[in-house]
Amino acid sequence: MDPLSATLSEPISTPALAERLAAIVGADNVCIDEAKRKLHSEDIWSNSDDVVVLVVAPANTGELAEVVKVLGDVGCSIAPRGSGMSYTSAYVPANSHTVSIDTLRMNRILAVSRADMTVTVQAGVSWVQLNEALAKEGLRTPFWGPMSGLVSTIGGGLSQLNAMFGASQYGTSSESVVALTVVTGTGEVIRTGARGEAANHPFYRHFGPDLAGIFCGDCGTLGIKAEVTFRLITAPAHEDYASFSFPSGEKLLEAMGEMSRAGIASEMCAFDPGLTEVRMKRMSLMADMKTLGAVIGKEKSLGKGLLSAARVALGGRSFIPEGDYPLHVITEGRSKEAVAFDMTEARRIARDFDGTEIENSIAKIIRANPFPPLNSMVGPTGEAWVPVHGVCPLSTAPQIFTEIQKFYAENAALFAEHEIHTGFLFTGMATNALII
Ligand SMILES: Cc1cc2nc3c(=O)[nH]c(=O)nc-3n(C[C@H](O)[C@H](O)[C@H](O)COP(=O)(O)OP(=O)(O)OC[C@H]3O[C@@H](n4cnc5c(N)ncnc54)[C@H](O)[C@@H]3O)c2cc1C
């Protein structure tokens, strides 16, 4: 039996609903193909017994609002999806009458304004697309993407509070937002922020209470982001990289806390010995010509570039002492001197917490190839990885880490029984939090 006819308060057959939606978005953009519907019913980690009945792809805010109204009228559940790079069951259907809204046709950069230092994009734009468009103008958003940014979307990133590039200095993706255009569950279009004449010129986040904040980190439950305006900065002209090795996770987190307080790093990224082993296996696979080419391209002269690439290639797996916790730090800024000053501070802090400086190849690769191919959901031996994130205060992060390890030790038998292995990744979040 048609799942819609069986379950909805206003029964409608799937073909009839598809026809109504096609009248809004065009028949080519309403998909009944089973493979695509199944793809939209699972994410990186989980799947569901239910399969979405349709996948509909609007091209703009107007079409999106019309689609949501129709789905509301007939009583369907709505699951917005960007690139499907999440692992939290966030858009996976919870019933048999869910329609997936595919935002990938909403992929236009609507306006880049150097005069106002803002950029407005449709929510289905990917982070790599945004960065490429802004780089041509010498501009950047403060937070500039997750490591999945090769495909993952701005809408998905804001719904899940992305962390990574720029986050150690500027916080999550949401903290760079100026304004949102959101379609609510009833198909109403809400525009947040101060927008000047004709409400068409978003330039400042606050116009009374912070409505944009409500929709950030909502996993799409409070509305569908249609358009997003970010603030811009001039792209930093200089950057530097350093890596350090720490004898324990606690020392590492104390050092990261102090570096956060000093506000010196644009990115900090650290691993425990378990994850280091996995990363190094992957790195030896990754040190291919493309990665080395990107490392060369980052340096101002070919000679320096070749030297850097040679170091990356020769560094192999050997430069991180076994059992240590490596930290990769990137600093950036307007002048070479300011960047050098920040890096001197990073070195001093690392020393204060028993850190030893090591080869900076990984820090360099992170920046040279920020949006690598998306293969790290599967480990080098084919194992499945799923991240679980905790945002910690600077002062208690070391203790939280100790407690997690204690919990793992207490449950070691259970982990062994289920062949569960663990690894830690640590990053910074502005001057006031760390992510474990
Ligand atoms: C290899 C890999 C690396 C990763 N690296 C990082 C990283 O460095 N930092 C990080 O933070 N995360 C990272 N992630 C996690 C994931 O990529 C992010 O959560 C990403 O933002 C998901 O974007 P997406 O477009 O794929 O969204 P989806 O997975 O499609 O959706 C995510 C959530 O957002 C909702 N949603 C999507 N679009 C909209 C919209 N327009 N309006 C409202 N709700 C919407 C969905 O309903 C769902 O709840 C990584 C994942 C992988 C697989």
CSV table of C-alpha atoms and ligand atoms in Angstrom, one decimal, residues 44 79-87 90-91 103 123 146-148 151-153 155-157 159-164 218-220 223-225 374-377, ligand 1:
chain,number,residue,atom,x,y,z
A,44,ILE,CA,27.4,8.4,7.4
A,79,ALA,CA,13.8,16.3,6.5
A,80,PRO,CA,16.1,18.9,5.0
A,81,ARG,CA,19.4,17.5,3.7
A,82,GLY,CA,22.6,19.2,2.5
A,83,SER,CA,25.4,16.8,1.4
A,84,GLY,CA,24.6,14.1,3.9
A,85,MET,CA,28.0,14.2,5.6
A,86,SER,CA,26.6,14.1,9.1
A,87,TYR,CA,26.6,11.1,11.4
A,90,ALA,CA,19.6,14.2,12.1
A,91,TYR,CA,17.7,13.9,8.8
A,103,THR,CA,19.1,21.7,-0.8
A,123,ALA,CA,22.2,27.4,1.9
A,146,PRO,CA,34.8,22.0,8.3
A,147,MET,CA,37.2,19.3,6.9
A,148,SER,CA,34.2,17.9,5.0
A,151,VAL,CA,31.0,18.9,-0.4
A,152,SER,CA,29.3,19.8,2.9
A,153,THR,CA,26.9,22.8,2.7
A,155,GLY,CA,23.1,25.1,5.6
A,156,GLY,CA,24.2,21.8,7.1
A,157,GLY,CA,27.2,23.4,8.8
A,159,SER,CA,22.5,23.5,11.6
A,160,GLN,CA,25.3,21.5,13.3
A,161,LEU,CA,27.6,24.3,14.6
A,162,ASN,CA,30.6,23.4,12.4
A,163,ALA,CA,34.1,23.6,13.9
A,164,MET,CA,37.6,23.6,12.4
A,218,ASP,CA,19.0,23.3,15.5
A,219,CYS,CA,19.7,20.4,13.2
A,220,GLY,CA,17.0,21.9,10.9
A,223,GLY,CA,13.2,25.8,10.0
A,224,ILE,CA,15.0,25.4,6.8
A,225,LYS,CA,17.8,27.8,6.1
A,374,LEU,CA,36.1,12.5,2.2
A,375,ASN,CA,37.5,9.1,3.0
A,376,SER,CA,38.1,9.4,6.7
A,377,MET,CA,34.8,7.9,7.8
B,1,LIG,C1,35.2,13.1,6.6
B,1,LIG,C2,34.4,14.0,7.4
B,1,LIG,C3,35.0,15.2,8.0
B,1,LIG,C4,34.2,16.1,8.8
B,1,LIG,N1,34.8,17.2,9.3
B,1,LIG,C5,34.1,18.0,10.1
B,1,LIG,C6,34.8,19.2,10.6
B,1,LIG,O1,36.0,19.4,10.4
B,1,LIG,N2,34.0,20.0,11.4
B,1,LIG,C7,32.7,19.8,11.6
B,1,LIG,O2,32.0,20.5,12.3
B,1,LIG,N3,32.0,18.7,11.1
B,1,LIG,C8,32.7,17.8,10.3
B,1,LIG,N4,32.1,16.7,9.8
B,1,LIG,C9,30.7,16.5,10.0
B,1,LIG,C10,29.7,17.0,8.9
B,1,LIG,O3,30.4,17.1,7.7
B,1,LIG,C11,29.2,18.3,9.2
B,1,LIG,O4,28.2,18.2,10.2
B,1,LIG,C12,28.6,19.1,8.0
B,1,LIG,O5,28.3,20.4,8.4
B,1,LIG,C13,27.3,18.4,7.4
B,1,LIG,O6,26.9,19.2,6.3
B,1,LIG,P1,26.0,18.6,5.2
B,1,LIG,O7,25.8,19.6,4.2
B,1,LIG,O8,26.6,17.3,4.7
B,1,LIG,O9,24.7,18.4,6.1
B,1,LIG,P2,23.8,17.1,6.2
B,1,LIG,O10,24.5,16.0,6.8
B,1,LIG,O11,23.0,16.9,5.0
B,1,LIG,O12,22.8,17.6,7.3
B,1,LIG,C14,23.2,18.0,8.6
B,1,LIG,C15,22.0,18.5,9.4
B,1,LIG,O13,21.7,19.8,8.9
B,1,LIG,C16,20.3,19.8,8.5
B,1,LIG,N5,20.3,20.7,7.3
B,1,LIG,C17,21.0,20.5,6.2
B,1,LIG,N6,20.7,21.6,5.4
B,1,LIG,C18,19.9,22.4,6.0
B,1,LIG,C19,19.2,23.6,5.8
B,1,LIG,N7,19.4,24.3,4.6
B,1,LIG,N8,18.4,24.1,6.7
B,1,LIG,C20,18.2,23.5,7.9
B,1,LIG,N9,18.7,22.4,8.2
B,1,LIG,C21,19.6,21.8,7.3
B,1,LIG,C22,19.9,18.4,8.3
B,1,LIG,O14,18.6,18.2,8.5
B,1,LIG,C23,20.8,17.7,9.4
B,1,LIG,O15,20.1,17.9,10.6
B,1,LIG,C24,32.8,15.8,9.0
B,1,LIG,C25,32.2,14.7,8.4
B,1,LIG,C26,33.0,13.8,7.7
B,1,LIG,C27,32.3,12.6,7.1
